[in-house]
PDB file of C-alpha atoms in Angstrom:
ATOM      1  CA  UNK N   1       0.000   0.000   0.000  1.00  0.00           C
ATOM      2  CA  UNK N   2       1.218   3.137  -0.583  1.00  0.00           C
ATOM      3  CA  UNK N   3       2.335   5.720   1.931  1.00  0.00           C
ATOM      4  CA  UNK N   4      -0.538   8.206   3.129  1.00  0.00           C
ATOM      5  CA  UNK N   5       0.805  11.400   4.123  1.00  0.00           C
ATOM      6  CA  UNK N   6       0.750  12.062   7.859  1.00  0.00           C
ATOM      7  CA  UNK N   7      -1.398  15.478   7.502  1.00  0.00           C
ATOM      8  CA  UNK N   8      -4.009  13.187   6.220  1.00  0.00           C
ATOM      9  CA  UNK N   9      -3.052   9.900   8.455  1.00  0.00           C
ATOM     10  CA  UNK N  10      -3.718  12.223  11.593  1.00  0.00           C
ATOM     11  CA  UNK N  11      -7.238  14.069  10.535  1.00  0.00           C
ATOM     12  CA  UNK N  12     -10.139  11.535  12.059  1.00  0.00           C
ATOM     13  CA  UNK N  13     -12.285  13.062   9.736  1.00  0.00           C
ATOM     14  CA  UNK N  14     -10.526  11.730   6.972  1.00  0.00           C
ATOM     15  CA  UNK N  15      -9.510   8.347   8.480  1.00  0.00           C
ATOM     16  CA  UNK N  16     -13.611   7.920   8.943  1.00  0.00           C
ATOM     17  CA  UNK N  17     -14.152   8.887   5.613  1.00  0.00           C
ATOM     18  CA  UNK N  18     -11.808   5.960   4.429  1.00  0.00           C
ATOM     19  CA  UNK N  19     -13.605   3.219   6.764  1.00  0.00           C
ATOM     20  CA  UNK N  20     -16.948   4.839   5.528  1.00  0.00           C
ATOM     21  CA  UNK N  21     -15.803   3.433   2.415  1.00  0.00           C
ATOM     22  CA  UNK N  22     -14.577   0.518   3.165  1.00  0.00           C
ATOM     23  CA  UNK N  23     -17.508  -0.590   5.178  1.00  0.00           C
ATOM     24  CA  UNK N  24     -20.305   0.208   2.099  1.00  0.00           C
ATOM     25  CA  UNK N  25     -18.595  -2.028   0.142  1.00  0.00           C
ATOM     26  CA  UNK N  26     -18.686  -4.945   3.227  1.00  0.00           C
ATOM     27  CA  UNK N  27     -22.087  -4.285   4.063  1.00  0.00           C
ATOM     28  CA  UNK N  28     -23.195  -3.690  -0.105  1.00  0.00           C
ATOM     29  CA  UNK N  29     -21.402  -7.442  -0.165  1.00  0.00           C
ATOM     30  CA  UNK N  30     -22.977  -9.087   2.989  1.00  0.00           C
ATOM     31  CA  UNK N  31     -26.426  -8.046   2.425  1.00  0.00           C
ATOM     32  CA  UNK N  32     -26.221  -8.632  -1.433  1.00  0.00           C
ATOM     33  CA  UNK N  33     -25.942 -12.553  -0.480  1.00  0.00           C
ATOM     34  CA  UNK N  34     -29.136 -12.562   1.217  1.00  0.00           C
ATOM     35  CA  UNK N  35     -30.738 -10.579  -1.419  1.00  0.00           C
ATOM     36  CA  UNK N  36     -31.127  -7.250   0.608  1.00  0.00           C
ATOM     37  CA  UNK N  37     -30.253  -3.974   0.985  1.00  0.00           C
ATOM     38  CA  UNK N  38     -29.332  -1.646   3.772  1.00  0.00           C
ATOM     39  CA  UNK N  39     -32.569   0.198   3.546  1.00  0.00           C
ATOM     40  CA  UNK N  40     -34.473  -3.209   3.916  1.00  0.00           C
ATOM     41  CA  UNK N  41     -32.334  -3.548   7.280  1.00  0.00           C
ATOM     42  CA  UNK N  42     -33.171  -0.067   8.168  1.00  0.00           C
ATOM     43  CA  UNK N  43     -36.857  -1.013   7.745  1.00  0.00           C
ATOM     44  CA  UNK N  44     -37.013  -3.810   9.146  1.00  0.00           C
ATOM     45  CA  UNK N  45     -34.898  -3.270  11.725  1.00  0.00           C
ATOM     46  CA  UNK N  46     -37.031  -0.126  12.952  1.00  0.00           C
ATOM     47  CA  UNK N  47     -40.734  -2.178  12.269  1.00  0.00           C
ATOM     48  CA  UNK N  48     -39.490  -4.694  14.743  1.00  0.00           C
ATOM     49  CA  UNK N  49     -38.107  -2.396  17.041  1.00  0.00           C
ATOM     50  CA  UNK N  50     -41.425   0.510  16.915  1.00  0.00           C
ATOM     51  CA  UNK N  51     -43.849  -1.867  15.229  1.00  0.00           C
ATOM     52  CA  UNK N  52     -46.148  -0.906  12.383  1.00  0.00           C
ATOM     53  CA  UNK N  53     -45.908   2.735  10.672  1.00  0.00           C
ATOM     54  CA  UNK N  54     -46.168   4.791   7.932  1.00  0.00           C
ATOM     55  CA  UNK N  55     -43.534   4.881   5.384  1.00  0.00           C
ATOM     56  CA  UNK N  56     -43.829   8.241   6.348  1.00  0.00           C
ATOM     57  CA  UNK N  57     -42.417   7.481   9.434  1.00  0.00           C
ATOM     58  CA  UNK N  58     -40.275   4.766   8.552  1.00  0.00           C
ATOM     59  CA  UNK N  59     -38.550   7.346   6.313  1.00  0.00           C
ATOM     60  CA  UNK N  60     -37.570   9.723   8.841  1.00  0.00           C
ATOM     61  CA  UNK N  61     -36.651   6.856  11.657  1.00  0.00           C
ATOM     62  CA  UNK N  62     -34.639   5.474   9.130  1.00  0.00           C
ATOM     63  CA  UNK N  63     -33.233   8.388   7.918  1.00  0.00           C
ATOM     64  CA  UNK N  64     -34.653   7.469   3.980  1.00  0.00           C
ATOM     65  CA  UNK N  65     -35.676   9.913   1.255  1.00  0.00           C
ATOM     66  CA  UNK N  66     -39.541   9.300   0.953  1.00  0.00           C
ATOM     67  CA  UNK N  67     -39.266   8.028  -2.569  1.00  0.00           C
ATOM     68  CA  UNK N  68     -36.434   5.753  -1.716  1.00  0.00           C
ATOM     69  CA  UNK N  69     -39.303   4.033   1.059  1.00  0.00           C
ATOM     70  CA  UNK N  70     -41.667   3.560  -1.426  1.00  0.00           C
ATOM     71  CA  UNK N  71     -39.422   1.686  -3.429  1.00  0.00           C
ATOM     72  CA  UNK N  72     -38.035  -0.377  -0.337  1.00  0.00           C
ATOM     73  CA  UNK N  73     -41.181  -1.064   0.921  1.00  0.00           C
ATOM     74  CA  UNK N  74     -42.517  -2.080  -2.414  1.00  0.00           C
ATOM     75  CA  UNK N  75     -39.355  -4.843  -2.561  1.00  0.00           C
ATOM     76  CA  UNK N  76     -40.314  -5.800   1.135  1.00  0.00           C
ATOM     77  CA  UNK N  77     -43.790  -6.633   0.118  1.00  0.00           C
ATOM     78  CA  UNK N  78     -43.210  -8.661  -2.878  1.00  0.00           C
ATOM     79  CA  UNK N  79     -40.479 -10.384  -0.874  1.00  0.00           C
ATOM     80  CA  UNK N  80     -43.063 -11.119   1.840  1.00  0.00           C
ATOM     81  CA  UNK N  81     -41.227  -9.938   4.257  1.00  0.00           C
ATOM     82  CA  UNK N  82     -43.396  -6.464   5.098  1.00  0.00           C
ATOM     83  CA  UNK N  83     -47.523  -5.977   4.756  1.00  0.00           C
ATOM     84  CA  UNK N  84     -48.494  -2.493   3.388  1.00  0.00           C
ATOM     85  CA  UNK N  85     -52.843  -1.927   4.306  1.00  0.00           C
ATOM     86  CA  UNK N  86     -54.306   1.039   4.232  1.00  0.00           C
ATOM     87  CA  UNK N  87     -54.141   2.535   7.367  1.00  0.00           C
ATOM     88  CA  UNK N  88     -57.774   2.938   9.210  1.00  0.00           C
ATOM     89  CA  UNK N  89     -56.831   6.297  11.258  1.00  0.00           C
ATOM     90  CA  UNK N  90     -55.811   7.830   8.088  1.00  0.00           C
ATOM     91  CA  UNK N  91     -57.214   7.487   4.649  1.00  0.00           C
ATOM     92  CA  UNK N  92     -54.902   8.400   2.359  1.00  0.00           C
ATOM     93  CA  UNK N  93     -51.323   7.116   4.734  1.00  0.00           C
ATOM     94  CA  UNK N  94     -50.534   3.220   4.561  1.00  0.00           C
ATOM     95  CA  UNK N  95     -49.236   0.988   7.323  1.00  0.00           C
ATOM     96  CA  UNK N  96     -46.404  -1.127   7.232  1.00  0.00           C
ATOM     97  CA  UNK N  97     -46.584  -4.410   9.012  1.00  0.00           C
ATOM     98  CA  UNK N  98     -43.626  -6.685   9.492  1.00  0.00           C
ATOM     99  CA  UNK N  99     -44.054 -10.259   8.881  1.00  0.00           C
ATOM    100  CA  UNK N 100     -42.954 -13.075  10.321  1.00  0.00           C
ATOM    101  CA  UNK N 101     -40.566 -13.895   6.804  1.00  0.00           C
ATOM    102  CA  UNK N 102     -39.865 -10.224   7.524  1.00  0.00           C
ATOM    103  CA  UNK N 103     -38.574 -11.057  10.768  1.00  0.00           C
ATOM    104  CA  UNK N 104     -36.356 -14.254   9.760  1.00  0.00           C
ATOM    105  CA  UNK N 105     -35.150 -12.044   7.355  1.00  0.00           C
ATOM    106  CA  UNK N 106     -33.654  -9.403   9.909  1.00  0.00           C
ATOM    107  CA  UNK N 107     -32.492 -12.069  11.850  1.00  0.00           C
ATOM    108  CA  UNK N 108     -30.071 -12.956   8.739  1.00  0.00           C
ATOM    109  CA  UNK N 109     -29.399  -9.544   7.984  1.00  0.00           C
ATOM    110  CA  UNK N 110     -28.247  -9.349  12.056  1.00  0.00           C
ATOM    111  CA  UNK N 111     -25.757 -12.055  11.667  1.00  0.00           C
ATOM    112  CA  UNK N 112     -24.103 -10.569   8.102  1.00  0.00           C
ATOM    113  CA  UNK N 113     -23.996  -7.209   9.795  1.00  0.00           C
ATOM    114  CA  UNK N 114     -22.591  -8.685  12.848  1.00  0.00           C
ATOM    115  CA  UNK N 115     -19.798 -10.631  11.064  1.00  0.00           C
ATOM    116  CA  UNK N 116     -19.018  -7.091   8.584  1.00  0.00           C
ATOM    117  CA  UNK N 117     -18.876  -5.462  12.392  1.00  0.00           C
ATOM    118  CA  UNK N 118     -16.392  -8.251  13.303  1.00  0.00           C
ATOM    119  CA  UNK N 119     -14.436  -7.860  10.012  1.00  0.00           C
ATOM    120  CA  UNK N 120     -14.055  -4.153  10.120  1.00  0.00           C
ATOM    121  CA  UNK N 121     -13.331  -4.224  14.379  1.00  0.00           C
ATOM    122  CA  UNK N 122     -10.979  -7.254  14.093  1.00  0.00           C
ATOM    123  CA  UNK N 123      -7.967  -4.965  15.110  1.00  0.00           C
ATOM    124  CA  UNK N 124      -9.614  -4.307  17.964  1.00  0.00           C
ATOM    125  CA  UNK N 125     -10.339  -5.470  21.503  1.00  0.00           C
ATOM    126  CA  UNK N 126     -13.985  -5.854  23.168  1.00  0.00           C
ATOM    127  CA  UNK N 127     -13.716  -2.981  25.358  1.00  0.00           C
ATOM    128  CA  UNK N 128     -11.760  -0.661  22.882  1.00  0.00           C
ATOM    129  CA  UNK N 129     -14.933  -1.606  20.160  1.00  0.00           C
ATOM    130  CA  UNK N 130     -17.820  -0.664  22.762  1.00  0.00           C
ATOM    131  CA  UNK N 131     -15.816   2.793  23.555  1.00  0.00           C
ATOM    132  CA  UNK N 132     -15.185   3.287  19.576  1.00  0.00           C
ATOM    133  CA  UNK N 133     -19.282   2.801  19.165  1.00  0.00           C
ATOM    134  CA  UNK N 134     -19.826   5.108  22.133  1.00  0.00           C
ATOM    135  CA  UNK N 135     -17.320   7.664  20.979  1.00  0.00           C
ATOM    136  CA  UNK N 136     -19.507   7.511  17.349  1.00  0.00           C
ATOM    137  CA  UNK N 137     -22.504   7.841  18.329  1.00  0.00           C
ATOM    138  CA  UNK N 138     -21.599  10.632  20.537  1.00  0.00           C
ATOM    139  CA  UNK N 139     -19.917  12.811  17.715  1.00  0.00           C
ATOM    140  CA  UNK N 140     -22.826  11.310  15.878  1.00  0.00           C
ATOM    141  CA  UNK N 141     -25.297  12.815  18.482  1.00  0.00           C
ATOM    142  CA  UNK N 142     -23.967  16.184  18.571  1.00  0.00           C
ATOM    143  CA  UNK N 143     -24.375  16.784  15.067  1.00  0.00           C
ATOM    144  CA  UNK N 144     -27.363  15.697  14.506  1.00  0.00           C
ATOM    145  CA  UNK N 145     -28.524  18.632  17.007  1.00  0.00           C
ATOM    146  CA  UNK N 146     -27.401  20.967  14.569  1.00  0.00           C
TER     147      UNK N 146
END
């Protein structure tokens, strides 16, 4: 590899912008074996964890440009793996239901993701991984303030 000059070597903005990279392609890889996506994990994930919603909502939990939820949740429902009904409360909104395919699914999508965490933290120890993730989501925290 070649040498990276120590102005940039020393900037954590840029050594995060490096990993960022390196971690899309990881995650594009792990999930593309199952058949997924990230925003089908971001779905998913947040319709197990909050249960049924909008794609409204799902977009902004998920942090998903509205049209990009229509077109994940139409993928989720001809996978199975999501049910989109009109919602009752709401006439023209629709609800999004995780299924029970839905949920097996996420439940594969946890263990890629959880091996892509161990391939990326692999340097690291345990403890020095949890204070990374704190550390993160910390900066991450603060900036989404703004």
């Amino acid at each position: 590899m070649d040498e990276i000059p120590e102005r940039l070597a020393a900037k954590p903005s840029w050594l995060i912008s490096q990993l960022a990279v390196h971690v899309r392609r990881l995650v594009f890889d792990g999930f593309s074996a199952a058949g997924a996506r990230g925003y089908h994990y971001r779905i998913l994930a947040a319709l197990h964890e909050f249960g049924p919603a909008s794609q409204a909502e799902l977009g902004r939990r998920c942090r998903v440009d509205r049209s990009d939820v229509v077109a994940a949740v139409n993928e989720l429902v001809e996978q199975g793996f999501v049910d989109r009904t009109p919602d009752p409360d709401h006439g023209r909104r629709n609800k999004v239901t995780l299924t029970r395919g839905g949920a097996r699914q996420l439940r594969r999508m946890d263990g890629l993701l959880d091996q892509v965490q161990d391939d990326l933290l692999e340097p690291l120890s345990a403890e020095e991984r949890r204070t990374l993730t704190r550390l993160l989501g910390r900066v991450l925290a603060r900036h989404e303030e703004e």
